CSV table of C-alpha atoms in Angstrom, one decimal:
chain,number,residue,atom,x,y,z
A,811,MET,CA,5.9,-137.0,39.2
A,812,ARG,CA,9.5,-137.3,40.3
A,813,VAL,CA,11.6,-135.9,37.4
A,814,LEU,CA,15.4,-136.0,37.2
A,815,VAL,CA,16.6,-132.8,35.4
A,816,THR,CA,20.1,-133.1,34.1
A,817,GLY,CA,21.6,-129.7,33.8
A,818,GLY,CA,19.1,-128.6,36.3
A,819,ALA,CA,21.3,-125.7,37.7
A,820,GLY,CA,21.9,-124.3,34.2
A,821,PHE,CA,20.2,-121.6,32.2
A,822,ILE,CA,17.2,-123.6,30.8
A,823,GLY,CA,17.3,-126.4,33.3
A,824,SER,CA,16.8,-124.2,36.4
A,825,GLN,CA,13.8,-122.7,34.7
A,826,VAL,CA,12.5,-126.3,34.1
A,827,VAL,CA,13.0,-127.1,37.7
A,828,THR,CA,11.0,-124.0,38.8
A,829,ALA,CA,8.2,-124.9,36.4
A,830,LEU,CA,8.0,-128.5,37.6
A,831,ALA,CA,7.8,-127.4,41.3
A,832,ALA,CA,5.1,-124.8,40.5
A,833,CYS,CA,3.0,-127.5,39.1
A,834,GLY,CA,3.4,-130.0,42.0
A,835,HIS,CA,6.1,-132.2,40.5
A,836,GLU,CA,9.3,-133.2,42.4
A,837,PRO,CA,12.3,-132.1,40.4
A,838,VAL,CA,15.6,-133.6,41.2
A,839,VAL,CA,18.6,-131.5,40.1
A,840,TYR,CA,21.6,-133.3,38.6
A,841,ASP,CA,24.3,-131.0,37.5
A,842,VAL,CA,28.0,-130.7,37.9
A,843,ARG,CA,27.6,-127.0,38.7
A,844,ALA,CA,25.6,-128.0,41.8
A,845,ASP,CA,27.6,-131.2,42.5
A,846,PRO,CA,30.9,-132.0,40.8
A,847,ALA,CA,30.0,-135.7,41.2
A,848,SER,CA,26.8,-135.2,39.1
A,849,ASP,CA,28.4,-136.0,35.7
A,850,VAL,CA,26.1,-137.7,33.1
A,851,ARG,CA,29.2,-139.6,31.9
A,852,ASP,CA,29.5,-141.5,35.2
A,853,PRO,CA,27.4,-144.5,35.2
A,854,ASP,CA,27.4,-145.1,38.9
A,855,ALA,CA,26.4,-141.5,39.7
A,856,VAL,CA,23.6,-141.7,37.1
A,857,ARG,CA,22.4,-145.0,38.5
A,858,ARG,CA,22.1,-143.5,41.9
A,859,ALA,CA,20.4,-140.4,40.6
A,860,LEU,CA,17.8,-142.5,38.8
A,861,THR,CA,16.5,-144.1,42.0
A,862,GLY,CA,12.8,-143.6,42.3
A,863,VAL,CA,12.6,-141.4,39.2
A,864,ASP,CA,9.5,-141.5,37.0
A,865,ALA,CA,10.9,-139.4,34.1
A,866,VAL,CA,14.0,-137.6,33.0
A,867,CYS,CA,14.3,-134.1,31.5
A,868,HIS,CA,17.7,-134.1,29.7
A,869,GLN,CA,19.1,-130.5,29.6
A,870,ALA,CA,22.7,-131.2,30.2
A,871,ALA,CA,24.9,-130.4,27.3
A,872,MET,CA,27.8,-128.5,25.9
A,873,VAL,CA,26.2,-125.8,23.9
A,874,GLY,CA,26.9,-123.1,21.3
A,875,LEU,CA,29.0,-123.1,18.1
A,876,GLY,CA,32.3,-123.3,20.0
A,877,THR,CA,35.7,-122.1,18.9
A,878,GLY,CA,36.8,-124.5,16.2
A,879,PHE,CA,36.9,-128.2,15.4
A,880,THR,CA,39.4,-128.9,18.3
A,881,ASP,CA,36.3,-128.7,20.5
A,882,ALA,CA,34.9,-131.8,18.8
A,883,PRO,CA,36.0,-134.5,21.3
A,884,GLU,CA,34.6,-132.5,24.3
A,885,TYR,CA,31.3,-132.0,22.5
A,886,VAL,CA,31.0,-135.6,21.6
A,887,SER,CA,31.9,-136.7,25.2
A,888,ARG,CA,29.6,-134.3,27.0
A,889,ASN,CA,26.6,-134.5,24.6
A,890,ASP,CA,26.7,-138.0,23.0
A,891,LEU,CA,28.6,-140.1,25.6
A,892,GLY,CA,26.8,-138.4,28.3
A,893,THR,CA,23.4,-139.2,26.7
A,894,ALA,CA,24.3,-142.8,26.0
A,895,VAL,CA,25.2,-143.3,29.6
A,896,LEU,CA,22.1,-141.7,30.8
A,897,LEU,CA,19.8,-143.8,28.5
A,898,ALA,CA,21.6,-146.9,29.5
A,899,GLY,CA,21.0,-146.1,33.1
A,900,MET,CA,17.3,-145.4,32.4
A,901,ALA,CA,17.0,-148.7,30.6
A,902,GLU,CA,18.5,-150.5,33.6
A,903,ALA,CA,16.3,-148.6,36.1
A,904,GLY,CA,13.1,-149.0,34.1
A,905,VAL,CA,12.6,-145.2,33.7
A,906,ARG,CA,10.4,-145.0,30.5
A,907,ARG,CA,9.8,-141.3,29.9
A,908,LEU,CA,12.3,-138.8,28.4
A,909,VAL,CA,12.2,-135.3,27.3
A,910,LEU,CA,15.3,-134.2,25.4
A,911,ALA,CA,16.7,-130.7,24.9
A,912,GLY,CA,17.0,-130.8,21.2
A,913,SER,CA,17.9,-128.0,18.8
A,914,MET,CA,16.9,-126.5,15.5
A,915,VAL,CA,20.5,-126.6,14.5
A,916,VAL,CA,19.9,-130.2,13.2
A,917,TYR,CA,18.3,-128.7,10.1
A,918,GLY,CA,21.3,-126.8,9.0
A,919,GLU,CA,20.1,-124.0,6.7
A,920,GLY,CA,16.3,-123.3,6.9
A,921,ARG,CA,13.7,-123.8,4.2
A,922,TYR,CA,14.1,-121.8,1.0
A,923,GLY,CA,11.9,-121.4,-2.1
A,924,CYS,CA,13.1,-120.6,-5.6
A,925,ALA,CA,10.6,-118.9,-8.0
A,926,ARG,CA,11.6,-121.3,-10.7
A,927,HIS,CA,12.5,-124.5,-8.9
A,928,GLY,CA,10.3,-124.5,-5.9
A,929,VAL,CA,11.7,-125.7,-2.4
A,930,VAL,CA,15.5,-126.2,-2.6
A,931,ARG,CA,18.2,-126.9,-0.1
A,932,PRO,CA,21.2,-124.7,-0.7
A,933,GLY,CA,24.7,-126.1,0.1
A,934,PRO,CA,27.1,-124.6,2.7
A,935,ARG,CA,28.0,-121.1,1.9
A,936,ALA,CA,31.3,-120.5,0.2
A,937,VAL,CA,34.2,-118.6,1.9
A,938,ALA,CA,34.6,-116.5,-1.2
A,939,ASP,CA,31.0,-115.4,-1.1
A,940,LEU,CA,31.2,-114.5,2.6
A,941,ASP,CA,34.3,-112.6,2.2
A,942,ALA,CA,32.7,-110.6,-0.5
A,943,GLY,CA,29.7,-109.8,1.7
A,944,ARG,CA,27.3,-112.1,-0.3
A,945,PHE,CA,25.6,-113.8,2.7
A,946,GLU,CA,22.3,-114.9,1.2
A,947,PRO,CA,22.3,-118.6,-0.2
A,948,ARG,CA,21.4,-118.8,-3.9
A,949,CYS,CA,19.3,-121.5,-5.7
A,950,PRO,CA,21.6,-124.5,-6.3
A,951,GLU,CA,19.9,-125.1,-9.6
A,952,CYS,CA,19.8,-121.6,-11.3
A,953,GLY,CA,21.7,-119.3,-8.9
A,954,ASP,CA,18.6,-117.0,-8.4
A,955,ALA,CA,17.7,-115.3,-5.1
A,956,LEU,CA,15.8,-117.5,-2.6
A,957,ALA,CA,12.9,-116.7,-0.2
A,958,PRO,CA,13.4,-118.1,3.3
A,959,GLY,CA,10.4,-120.0,5.0
A,960,LEU,CA,9.5,-122.1,7.9
A,961,VAL,CA,11.0,-125.6,8.5
A,962,GLY,CA,8.7,-128.4,9.5
A,963,GLU,CA,9.8,-131.4,11.7
A,964,ASP,CA,9.8,-133.7,8.6
A,965,ALA,CA,12.4,-131.7,6.8
A,966,PRO,CA,15.7,-133.4,6.0
A,967,VAL,CA,18.4,-132.9,8.7
A,968,ASP,CA,21.7,-131.4,7.7
A,969,PRO,CA,23.9,-130.4,10.7
A,970,ARG,CA,26.7,-128.1,9.7
A,971,ASN,CA,28.9,-127.8,12.7
A,972,VAL,CA,30.1,-130.1,15.5
A,973,TYR,CA,27.5,-128.9,18.1
A,974,ALA,CA,24.7,-129.6,15.5
A,975,THR,CA,26.1,-133.0,14.8
A,976,THR,CA,26.1,-134.0,18.5
A,977,LYS,CA,22.5,-132.8,18.9
A,978,LEU,CA,21.4,-135.0,16.0
A,979,ALA,CA,23.3,-137.9,17.5
A,980,GLN,CA,21.4,-137.4,20.8
A,981,GLU,CA,18.1,-137.7,19.0
A,982,HIS,CA,19.2,-140.9,17.3
A,983,LEU,CA,20.4,-142.4,20.6
A,984,ALA,CA,17.1,-141.5,22.2
A,985,ALA,CA,15.1,-142.9,19.3
A,986,SER,CA,17.1,-146.2,19.7
A,987,TRP,CA,16.4,-146.3,23.4
A,988,ALA,CA,12.7,-145.7,22.9
A,989,ARG,CA,12.4,-148.5,20.4
A,990,VAL,CA,14.4,-151.1,22.5
A,991,THR,CA,12.7,-150.3,25.7
A,992,ASP,CA,9.2,-149.4,24.4
A,993,SER,CA,9.5,-146.0,26.0
A,994,GLN,CA,8.3,-142.5,25.4
A,995,ALA,CA,10.9,-140.0,24.1
A,996,VAL,CA,10.3,-136.3,23.1
A,997,SER,CA,12.9,-134.0,21.5
A,998,LEU,CA,12.1,-130.3,21.8
A,999,ARG,CA,14.1,-128.6,19.1
A,1000,TYR,CA,14.8,-125.2,20.7
A,1001,HIS,CA,15.2,-122.2,18.7
A,1002,ASN,CA,17.3,-119.3,20.0
A,1003,VAL,CA,16.6,-119.3,23.7
A,1004,TYR,CA,17.1,-116.2,25.7
A,1005,GLY,CA,16.2,-114.6,29.1
A,1006,PRO,CA,17.4,-114.1,32.7
A,1007,GLY,CA,20.2,-116.3,33.7
A,1008,MET,CA,21.6,-116.7,30.3
A,1009,PRO,CA,25.4,-117.6,30.4
A,1010,ARG,CA,27.7,-114.7,29.4
A,1011,ASP,CA,31.2,-113.9,28.3
A,1012,THR,CA,32.1,-117.4,27.2
A,1013,PRO,CA,32.8,-118.7,23.6
A,1014,TYR,CA,29.6,-120.8,23.9
A,1015,ALA,CA,27.2,-118.0,24.9
A,1016,GLY,CA,24.4,-117.1,22.7
A,1017,VAL,CA,24.3,-114.0,20.6
A,1018,ALA,CA,21.9,-112.3,22.8
A,1019,SER,CA,24.2,-112.7,25.8
A,1020,PHE,CA,27.1,-111.2,23.8
A,1021,PHE,CA,25.0,-108.2,22.8
A,1022,ARG,CA,23.9,-107.7,26.5
A,1023,SER,CA,27.4,-107.9,27.8
A,1024,ALA,CA,28.6,-105.3,25.3
A,1025,LEU,CA,25.9,-102.9,26.2
A,1026,ALA,CA,26.6,-103.3,29.9
A,1027,ARG,CA,30.3,-102.2,29.1
A,1028,GLY,CA,29.0,-99.3,27.2
A,1029,GLU,CA,30.0,-100.8,23.9
A,1030,ALA,CA,28.0,-101.1,20.8
A,1031,PRO,CA,26.8,-104.7,20.1
A,1032,ARG,CA,28.8,-106.2,17.1
A,1033,VAL,CA,26.4,-107.7,14.6
A,1034,PHE,CA,27.9,-110.2,12.2
A,1035,GLU,CA,27.1,-110.3,8.5
A,1036,ASP,CA,24.6,-107.7,7.6
A,1037,GLY,CA,22.3,-108.3,10.5
A,1038,CYS,CA,19.5,-109.7,8.4
A,1039,GLN,CA,20.0,-113.3,9.5
A,1040,ARG,CA,16.4,-114.6,10.5
A,1041,ARG,CA,16.0,-116.4,13.8
A,1042,ASP,CA,13.2,-117.2,16.2
A,1043,PHE,CA,14.0,-115.9,19.6
A,1044,VAL,CA,12.1,-117.7,22.3
A,1045,HIS,CA,11.9,-116.9,26.0
A,1046,VAL,CA,13.4,-119.3,28.5
A,1047,ARG,CA,10.2,-119.5,30.5
A,1048,ASP,CA,8.3,-120.5,27.4
A,1049,VAL,CA,10.8,-123.2,26.8
A,1050,ALA,CA,10.4,-124.5,30.3
A,1051,ALA,CA,6.7,-124.6,29.9
A,1052,ALA,CA,7.2,-126.6,26.7
A,1053,ASN,CA,9.2,-129.1,28.7
A,1054,LEU,CA,6.5,-129.4,31.3
A,1055,ALA,CA,3.8,-129.9,28.6
A,1056,ALA,CA,6.0,-132.7,27.0
A,1057,LEU,CA,6.6,-134.3,30.3
A,1058,GLU,CA,2.9,-134.4,31.2
A,1059,ALA,CA,1.7,-135.6,27.7
A,1060,THR,CA,1.1,-139.1,26.7
A,1061,SER,CA,3.5,-139.7,23.8
A,1062,PRO,CA,3.6,-142.8,21.5
A,1063,ALA,CA,5.8,-145.5,23.0
A,1064,GLY,CA,8.6,-147.0,21.1
A,1065,ALA,CA,9.6,-143.9,19.1
A,1066,LEU,CA,11.1,-140.4,19.3
A,1067,VAL,CA,8.7,-137.5,18.6
A,1068,ALA,CA,10.3,-134.2,17.7
A,1069,TYR,CA,8.8,-130.8,18.1
A,1070,ASN,CA,10.1,-127.4,16.9
A,1071,THR,CA,10.1,-125.1,19.9
A,1072,GLY,CA,10.0,-121.5,18.9
A,1073,SER,CA,8.0,-118.3,19.5
A,1074,GLY,CA,6.5,-118.4,16.0
A,1075,ASP,CA,7.5,-114.7,15.6
A,1076,PRO,CA,10.8,-114.6,13.7
A,1077,HIS,CA,13.1,-111.5,13.9
A,1078,THR,CA,16.4,-110.7,12.4
A,1079,VAL,CA,19.7,-110.7,14.5
A,1080,GLY,CA,19.8,-106.9,13.8
A,1081,ASP,CA,16.3,-106.6,15.2
A,1082,MET,CA,17.4,-108.2,18.4
A,1083,ALA,CA,20.5,-106.1,18.8
A,1084,ARG,CA,18.4,-102.9,18.2
A,1085,ALA,CA,15.7,-103.9,20.7
A,1086,LEU,CA,18.3,-104.7,23.4
A,1087,ALA,CA,20.2,-101.4,22.6
A,1088,ALA,CA,16.9,-99.4,22.9
A,1089,ALA,CA,16.0,-101.1,26.2
A,1090,HIS,CA,19.4,-100.4,27.6
A,1091,GLY,CA,19.5,-96.9,26.4
A,1092,GLY,CA,22.2,-97.4,23.8
A,1093,PRO,CA,24.7,-97.4,22.2
A,1094,GLU,CA,23.3,-98.3,18.7
A,1095,PRO,CA,24.6,-101.8,17.3
A,1096,MET,CA,27.4,-101.8,14.7
A,1097,VAL,CA,27.0,-104.1,11.8
A,1098,THR,CA,30.6,-105.5,11.1
A,1099,GLY,CA,30.2,-107.8,8.0
A,1100,GLU,CA,32.2,-110.4,9.9
A,1101,TYR,CA,31.1,-114.0,9.9
A,1102,ARG,CA,31.5,-117.4,11.4
A,1103,LEU,CA,31.8,-120.2,8.9
A,1104,GLY,CA,29.7,-122.7,10.8
A,1105,ASP,CA,26.8,-120.3,11.0
A,1106,VAL,CA,23.8,-120.6,8.8
A,1107,ARG,CA,21.9,-117.7,7.2
A,1108,HIS,CA,18.2,-118.2,8.1
A,1109,ILE,CA,16.6,-120.8,10.3
A,1110,THR,CA,13.1,-120.5,11.6
A,1111,ALA,CA,10.8,-123.3,12.0
A,1112,ASP,CA,7.1,-124.0,12.2
A,1113,SER,CA,6.1,-124.8,15.8
A,1114,SER,CA,2.4,-125.5,15.0
A,1115,ARG,CA,2.7,-129.2,15.8
A,1116,LEU,CA,3.8,-128.5,19.4
A,1117,ARG,CA,0.9,-126.1,19.8
A,1118,ALA,CA,-1.6,-128.5,18.2
A,1119,GLU,CA,-0.6,-131.7,19.9
A,1120,LEU,CA,0.6,-130.5,23.4
A,1121,GLY,CA,-1.4,-127.3,23.7
A,1122,TRP,CA,1.7,-125.3,24.3
A,1123,ARG,CA,2.0,-121.5,23.2
A,1124,ALA,CA,4.7,-119.0,23.7
A,1125,GLU,CA,3.5,-116.3,26.1
A,1126,VAL,CA,6.5,-113.8,26.3
A,1127,GLY,CA,6.4,-111.3,23.3
A,1128,PHE,CA,9.6,-110.2,21.6
A,1129,GLU,CA,9.6,-106.6,22.9
A,1130,ASP,CA,8.7,-107.5,26.4
A,1131,GLY,CA,11.2,-110.2,26.6
A,1132,MET,CA,14.0,-108.2,25.2
A,1133,ARG,CA,13.2,-105.4,27.7
A,1134,GLU,CA,13.3,-107.9,30.6
A,1135,PHE,CA,16.5,-109.5,29.3
A,1136,ALA,CA,18.2,-106.1,29.0
A,1137,ALA,CA,17.3,-105.1,32.6
A,1138,ALA,CA,18.3,-108.5,34.0
A,1139,GLY,CA,22.0,-107.5,34.0
């Protein structure tokens, strides 16, 4: 299968390219980092790139929480306009198979249970609470403490920052394309992806990259809030394998199918900082109490559907993955 990989020179995309080639497919890299003319917002360039292609693995995106709402036009341009141009080109070229790099950020806060009111959805956290170090969401009905749980793909979506909003818009565009063209579309809702090749030292890098960069400078990783935020850290090679499984699967035509893509082994941000520090030989992390308003407290999702329907399973364990990541430099 000849597969166009947008963002194919990037952190995740390059691993997808490697996985495709290892399984006998023909990956075609489309990435502005490899060729400035390879912009998904350029209809003519996209049209040329789609020639002879059987499927598209769409990894190109502006990622991360960003630096403020002034980033919104650039996020929408790169993520949503770029996706619309790509899908229009696919419709014209008759390419009927898409795997989209989705994100768990579309859910907003994760799943929470109240002892008195069952499953509830807390609203955005208040600045006054965050300033006072009250990081845990409370029950919107009674104000009691909540127990975080796993989010399923059928949970309501509630994007809480610009990046999350654009990732949800990408899914809506892909779903519309699939319906109109009777095509196959899969969105892999990535959790916190880490591993060798991860971008560093930019406002859009992931927290794992920030921690590793600090350790490389001999500085203590700075952990926001109290470090107890729950996440699912999934290795980039496992994410690449999930893309391969989705590309090779026969998905229903005419609809978008979403799959949570995580390791199934949640850890806190503090756990990750301590694991990286231990693998690097110190220094120990420093919990700062600082916060970013667009962050959510806990988000871990149930990836059992991906395992059951596509036969995928994360292979890289947390401790081994963090040791490899710390040593990757």
